[in-house]
XYZ file of C-alpha atoms in Angstrom:
382
model
C 4.892 21.462 -14.616
C 2.675 21.194 -11.612
C 5.052 20.453 -8.989
C 3.844 23.454 -7.545
C 0.402 22.939 -7.367
C -1.436 21.196 -5.072
C -2.475 17.144 -4.196
C -5.199 17.061 -6.810
C -3.923 19.507 -9.179
C -0.957 17.072 -9.550
C -3.199 14.299 -9.357
C -5.168 15.346 -12.562
C -2.174 16.666 -14.471
C 1.470 15.538 -13.445
C 3.451 13.347 -16.068
C -0.882 13.571 -18.306
C -0.006 16.476 -20.484
C -2.568 16.570 -23.761
C -0.921 14.837 -26.135
C 1.313 16.648 -28.284
C 0.224 14.826 -31.393
C -3.675 14.797 -31.785
C -4.180 16.949 -28.589
C -5.666 13.958 -26.082
C -6.497 14.990 -23.045
C -6.079 11.973 -21.905
C -2.802 10.032 -21.843
C -3.040 7.208 -24.711
C -3.122 3.608 -23.957
C 0.238 2.538 -25.824
C -0.453 -1.162 -26.565
C 3.029 -1.813 -27.877
C 6.227 -3.989 -27.471
C 8.824 -2.231 -29.046
C 9.508 1.058 -30.962
C 10.739 2.351 -34.130
C 14.930 3.681 -33.795
C 15.608 6.978 -36.466
C 19.120 5.165 -36.918
C 20.836 2.819 -34.204
C 20.940 3.374 -30.582
C 18.598 6.594 -31.943
C 15.678 7.163 -29.648
C 12.595 8.908 -29.501
C 11.936 10.002 -26.572
C 14.595 7.232 -24.807
C 11.733 3.888 -25.716
C 13.348 1.320 -27.541
C 11.257 -1.959 -25.675
C 8.192 -2.153 -23.550
C 9.348 -3.660 -20.801
C 12.421 -1.251 -19.965
C 9.739 1.981 -20.798
C 6.724 2.794 -22.391
C 4.954 6.126 -22.368
C 1.430 4.818 -20.488
C 4.122 3.546 -17.577
C 6.153 6.750 -17.625
C 2.859 8.863 -16.773
C 1.949 6.670 -13.957
C 5.125 6.121 -13.044
C 6.066 10.704 -13.129
C 2.320 11.236 -11.209
C 3.216 8.501 -8.285
C 6.489 10.322 -7.873
C 4.461 13.584 -7.517
C 2.218 12.446 -5.426
C 4.476 11.063 -2.882
C 7.556 13.782 -3.580
C 9.959 11.503 -4.320
C 12.699 11.741 -7.151
C 11.362 8.956 -9.459
C 8.177 6.181 -9.215
C 7.932 2.727 -10.458
C 5.274 0.297 -11.633
C 4.848 -2.934 -11.221
C 3.042 -6.068 -12.092
C 1.738 -6.295 -8.588
C 2.022 -4.490 -5.434
C 4.763 -8.106 -4.160
C 6.656 -7.764 -7.601
C 7.096 -4.367 -6.350
C 8.446 -5.897 -2.741
C 10.671 -8.067 -3.942
C 12.958 -5.826 -6.609
C 12.927 -3.351 -3.387
C 14.468 -6.438 -2.335
C 16.559 -7.978 -4.741
C 17.387 -4.189 -6.064
C 19.188 -2.913 -2.102
C 19.961 -6.225 -0.013
C 23.058 -8.695 -0.606
C 22.762 -12.199 1.143
C 23.945 -11.954 4.413
C 22.038 -8.821 5.147
C 19.046 -8.612 7.983
C 15.674 -6.724 8.021
C 13.584 -5.774 10.775
C 10.169 -6.365 9.742
C 6.266 -5.665 11.781
C 5.460 -8.246 14.034
C 1.920 -7.634 12.477
C 3.366 -7.605 8.699
C 0.678 -8.513 5.792
C 0.895 -12.436 5.273
C 2.000 -11.701 1.718
C 5.169 -9.367 2.711
C 6.064 -11.947 6.129
C 6.253 -15.135 3.430
C 7.659 -13.229 1.179
C 10.615 -12.308 3.642
C 9.758 -16.347 5.632
C 10.057 -18.371 2.186
C 11.520 -16.335 -0.285
C 14.223 -13.705 0.727
C 15.143 -16.370 3.403
C 16.339 -18.791 0.879
C 19.258 -16.414 -1.206
C 20.294 -15.542 1.740
C 18.835 -12.273 4.098
C 17.292 -12.688 7.380
C 14.892 -11.045 9.313
C 13.577 -10.231 12.526
C 9.780 -8.941 13.876
C 9.679 -6.695 16.201
C 6.331 -4.497 17.225
C 7.094 -0.871 15.171
C 4.878 1.087 16.983
C 8.136 0.887 19.629
C 11.491 2.620 18.039
C 12.888 1.408 20.882
C 11.689 -2.260 20.705
C 12.685 -1.945 16.399
C 16.471 -1.004 18.186
C 16.474 -3.170 19.789
C 16.442 -5.912 17.196
C 18.998 -4.435 14.999
C 21.876 -5.961 14.505
C 25.528 -5.158 13.074
C 24.079 -6.925 9.564
C 20.562 -4.644 9.367
C 20.588 -2.759 6.267
C 16.987 -2.404 6.462
C 13.750 -1.442 8.203
C 10.906 -2.403 6.537
C 7.181 -0.874 7.993
C 3.630 -0.846 7.179
C 1.691 2.176 8.926
C -1.144 1.695 9.255
C -0.142 -2.192 9.563
C -2.556 -4.260 8.064
C -4.911 -5.822 9.735
C -4.205 -4.913 13.048
C -3.805 -0.820 11.957
C -0.986 -0.592 14.597
C 1.357 2.740 14.057
C 4.690 3.512 13.007
C 6.622 6.549 14.412
C 8.248 7.206 10.237
C 10.078 9.921 11.811
C 11.244 8.203 14.792
C 11.869 5.025 12.671
C 14.090 7.284 9.480
C 16.115 8.746 12.427
C 17.167 5.200 13.774
C 17.694 3.567 10.413
C 19.834 6.232 9.137
C 22.007 6.705 12.532
C 22.014 2.301 11.948
C 23.277 2.713 8.534
C 20.160 1.313 7.187
C 16.981 2.230 5.014
C 13.686 2.645 5.800
C 11.537 1.766 3.682
C 7.079 2.153 4.381
C 4.123 0.269 2.764
C 2.645 3.261 2.501
C -0.755 1.261 0.743
C -3.079 1.560 3.566
C -3.056 5.409 4.296
C -1.590 6.130 0.244
C -0.245 9.364 -0.764
C -3.108 11.559 0.265
C -3.354 11.309 3.721
C 0.538 10.562 4.473
C 4.193 11.225 2.822
C 6.952 9.575 3.969
C 9.857 10.299 2.253
C 8.589 13.870 3.481
C 8.830 12.166 6.883
C 12.558 10.589 6.396
C 11.892 6.799 4.620
C 13.853 6.152 1.776
C 11.404 4.023 -0.301
C 7.889 4.268 -0.241
C 5.982 1.223 -2.062
C 2.518 0.510 -2.948
C 0.184 -2.203 -3.816
C -2.036 0.043 -6.060
C -4.478 -2.763 -6.403
C -5.851 -0.658 -3.552
C -6.932 2.935 -3.038
C -4.369 4.191 -5.298
C -6.012 1.859 -8.240
C -9.731 2.515 -6.110
C -11.784 0.495 -8.183
C -11.465 -3.450 -7.793
C -10.001 -3.641 -11.706
C -6.397 -3.574 -11.909
C -3.844 -5.559 -9.871
C -0.441 -3.407 -9.858
C 2.782 -2.353 -7.469
C 4.513 0.535 -7.553
C 7.632 2.254 -5.899
C 8.946 5.718 -5.068
C 11.989 6.500 -3.862
C 14.028 9.524 -2.205
C 17.205 9.700 -4.080
C 18.478 9.723 -7.845
C 21.189 6.817 -5.630
C 18.637 4.584 -4.717
C 16.533 5.191 -8.114
C 19.347 3.849 -10.028
C 19.350 0.234 -9.099
C 15.543 0.196 -8.604
C 15.602 0.885 -12.068
C 18.147 -1.828 -13.219
C 16.557 -4.563 -11.853
C 12.990 -3.012 -12.694
C 13.744 -3.896 -16.291
C 15.945 -6.617 -15.359
C 13.380 -8.749 -13.653
C 11.272 -7.371 -15.334
C 7.361 -7.251 -13.938
C 6.608 -4.098 -14.650
C 2.981 -2.836 -15.149
C 1.963 -3.678 -18.708
C 0.047 -0.270 -20.950
C -3.099 -0.879 -19.891
C -3.061 -1.703 -16.059
C -1.058 1.717 -15.925
C -3.578 3.473 -17.718
C -6.407 2.138 -15.175
C -4.309 2.863 -12.048
C -3.565 6.438 -13.383
C -7.727 6.417 -14.300
C -8.008 5.868 -10.288
C -5.298 8.462 -9.041
C -7.268 11.777 -10.632
C -10.118 10.741 -7.751
C -7.764 9.907 -5.262
C -8.161 12.660 -3.098
C -12.349 12.733 -3.299
C -12.640 9.426 -2.512
C -9.795 8.944 0.434
C -12.100 11.561 1.869
C -15.425 9.481 1.192
C -13.591 6.411 2.775
C -12.720 8.594 6.198
C -16.059 10.055 6.411
C -17.851 6.365 6.015
C -14.950 4.713 8.194
C -14.961 7.022 11.308
C -19.030 6.387 11.295
C -18.670 3.008 11.454
C -15.667 2.455 13.392
C -17.427 4.880 16.371
C -20.806 2.230 15.612
C -19.186 -0.990 16.060
C -16.781 0.796 19.292
C -20.619 1.063 20.695
C -21.837 -2.387 19.834
C -22.761 -5.100 22.495
C -20.928 -8.232 20.399
C -17.670 -6.376 19.726
C -14.469 -7.041 22.127
C -12.622 -4.029 20.339
C -12.242 -1.645 17.439
C -9.008 -0.564 15.311
C -9.134 2.540 13.946
C -6.603 5.032 14.225
C -9.401 7.771 14.591
C -10.548 7.013 17.904
C -8.789 8.278 20.678
C -8.816 5.329 22.806
C -5.923 3.738 19.321
C -2.708 3.364 21.194
C -1.403 5.126 18.075
C -3.905 7.510 17.623
C -1.754 10.483 18.449
C 1.259 9.693 16.002
C -1.593 9.208 13.098
C -2.817 12.831 13.905
C 0.893 13.747 13.280
C 1.879 11.823 10.685
C -2.457 11.443 8.372
C -4.185 13.913 6.950
C -7.023 11.879 7.662
C -7.196 8.127 9.436
C -8.165 6.154 6.436
C -11.008 3.744 5.400
C -9.530 0.297 6.685
C -11.525 -0.687 10.002
C -10.629 -3.764 12.043
C -12.239 -5.240 14.789
C -12.478 -8.727 16.975
C -15.458 -10.198 18.087
C -16.929 -10.458 21.565
C -18.328 -14.425 20.587
C -14.872 -15.379 18.600
C -13.361 -17.694 15.613
C -16.828 -18.877 14.614
C -18.641 -15.975 15.312
C -16.592 -13.260 13.448
C -16.683 -15.547 10.805
C -20.779 -15.663 10.446
C -20.595 -11.849 10.314
C -18.494 -12.130 7.469
C -20.773 -14.586 5.807
C -23.998 -12.565 6.715
C -23.092 -9.171 5.608
C -25.126 -7.809 2.101
C -23.648 -4.910 1.103
C -20.243 -5.358 2.603
C -18.848 -7.773 -0.137
C -16.640 -10.950 1.405
C -13.994 -10.965 -0.218
C -10.080 -10.256 -0.009
C -8.551 -6.991 -0.909
C -9.404 -3.702 -0.201
C -9.298 -0.027 -0.970
C -11.979 -0.352 -3.719
C -15.194 1.634 -3.846
C -16.923 -0.587 -2.641
C -17.144 -2.048 0.591
C -15.105 -4.865 1.488
C -15.051 -7.856 4.590
C -13.332 -10.326 5.385
C -12.007 -12.930 8.213
C -7.755 -12.443 7.895
C -6.814 -15.893 9.851
C -8.731 -17.605 7.153
C -8.023 -15.532 3.994
C -5.352 -12.696 3.589
C -3.121 -13.758 6.429
C -3.565 -17.048 6.029
C -0.095 -17.677 5.692
C 1.140 -16.451 8.440
C -0.886 -19.145 10.621
C 1.038 -20.957 13.331
C 3.998 -18.669 12.654
C 4.670 -15.306 15.168
C 2.063 -13.298 13.208
C -0.381 -14.793 13.408
C -3.366 -13.001 13.499
C -6.551 -12.875 15.949
C -9.007 -15.262 15.065
C -11.686 -13.310 16.175
C -10.851 -10.246 13.979
C -12.613 -8.872 11.155
C -11.379 -6.814 8.850
C -13.445 -3.886 6.754
C -12.375 -2.055 3.887
C -15.291 0.926 4.054
C -16.159 1.670 0.603
C -17.669 4.633 -0.488
C -21.566 3.599 -0.679
C -24.385 5.859 1.355
C -23.247 4.876 4.783
C -26.755 4.967 6.443
C -26.494 1.629 4.065
C -22.977 0.117 5.305
C -24.323 0.639 9.078
C -27.343 -0.899 8.828
C -25.696 -3.756 6.777
C -22.903 -4.372 10.457
C -25.764 -3.721 12.677
C -27.858 -6.756 11.153
C -25.137 -8.772 10.769
C -24.060 -8.586 14.270
C -27.483 -9.774 15.454
C -29.150 -6.737 16.837
């Protein structure tokens, strides 16, 4: 039901039919660890133990699969738990992965410090160039892993081009869709095999829950993900699933406001003398603007910029804002500001993925845009 309906209708209704017992229009929080069996192996609705499945989590997983156009969704305790499960389910020791040369610091740490210890090698490549990614493939490459837009430089990958490259090589394409979300971008429809999310960000949308998700485009991939989801056990709890599902209901409305505000902020920063460079796919000057325009509905709520005054000036801007809150994370209704080199991407310091020290990252919220612009104006000193 609802699969033929529009995005917002599915966000509100997919997996969320009124409760058959009470008529409740919101799925209940099934705060339960185990379920009564009507005879040995005779399960009600397929539920036996909440690590394996929980009705509240099922509602979220069904909704996310619908929104991403996938065959099945899986909800996790965090975005990194989702990523780790994908690697363990779909790779084996000796396999090779190509990742972005500006990947999220936590993702880089996972490949460099965790996956490498059990025999999965990786190479970095500028994912803005399909030929550059192709040059890093080896006979052992089983996966291309991309973010688009990337965190924090907001580079854009050609999803369809990379999907063709991966499949021609016998590899999978995994897309971290956290920055765009399913409202703005549909990687599976463009040929990707797996989509991952930190649902903490735009899907949850209110900075009140940690979570992750995986959506797959085929039943063949769903089977190993489902096995490892249960076997590793880093599943979303029922209350976390319920909070995330509540956030998803307003995703489209929030994303349009995020985009409106981010566009105005990017234009303001592009004209400010203290700003050396603005990274926002919605700007015509952005090198990935055309590709983003083809594969995204709009350009998102994330904006990064480089301060003309260098690292200390960038840090000072972060310290001076009043409406933008100095904090890690992103995608909530409130605007956040951070210094990636010292905060979210500190784990990449000294590596090939080290971010510019003069970079500031903004998660543009849904406040009144005039207040956001005034705050940035005072923080930049004019």
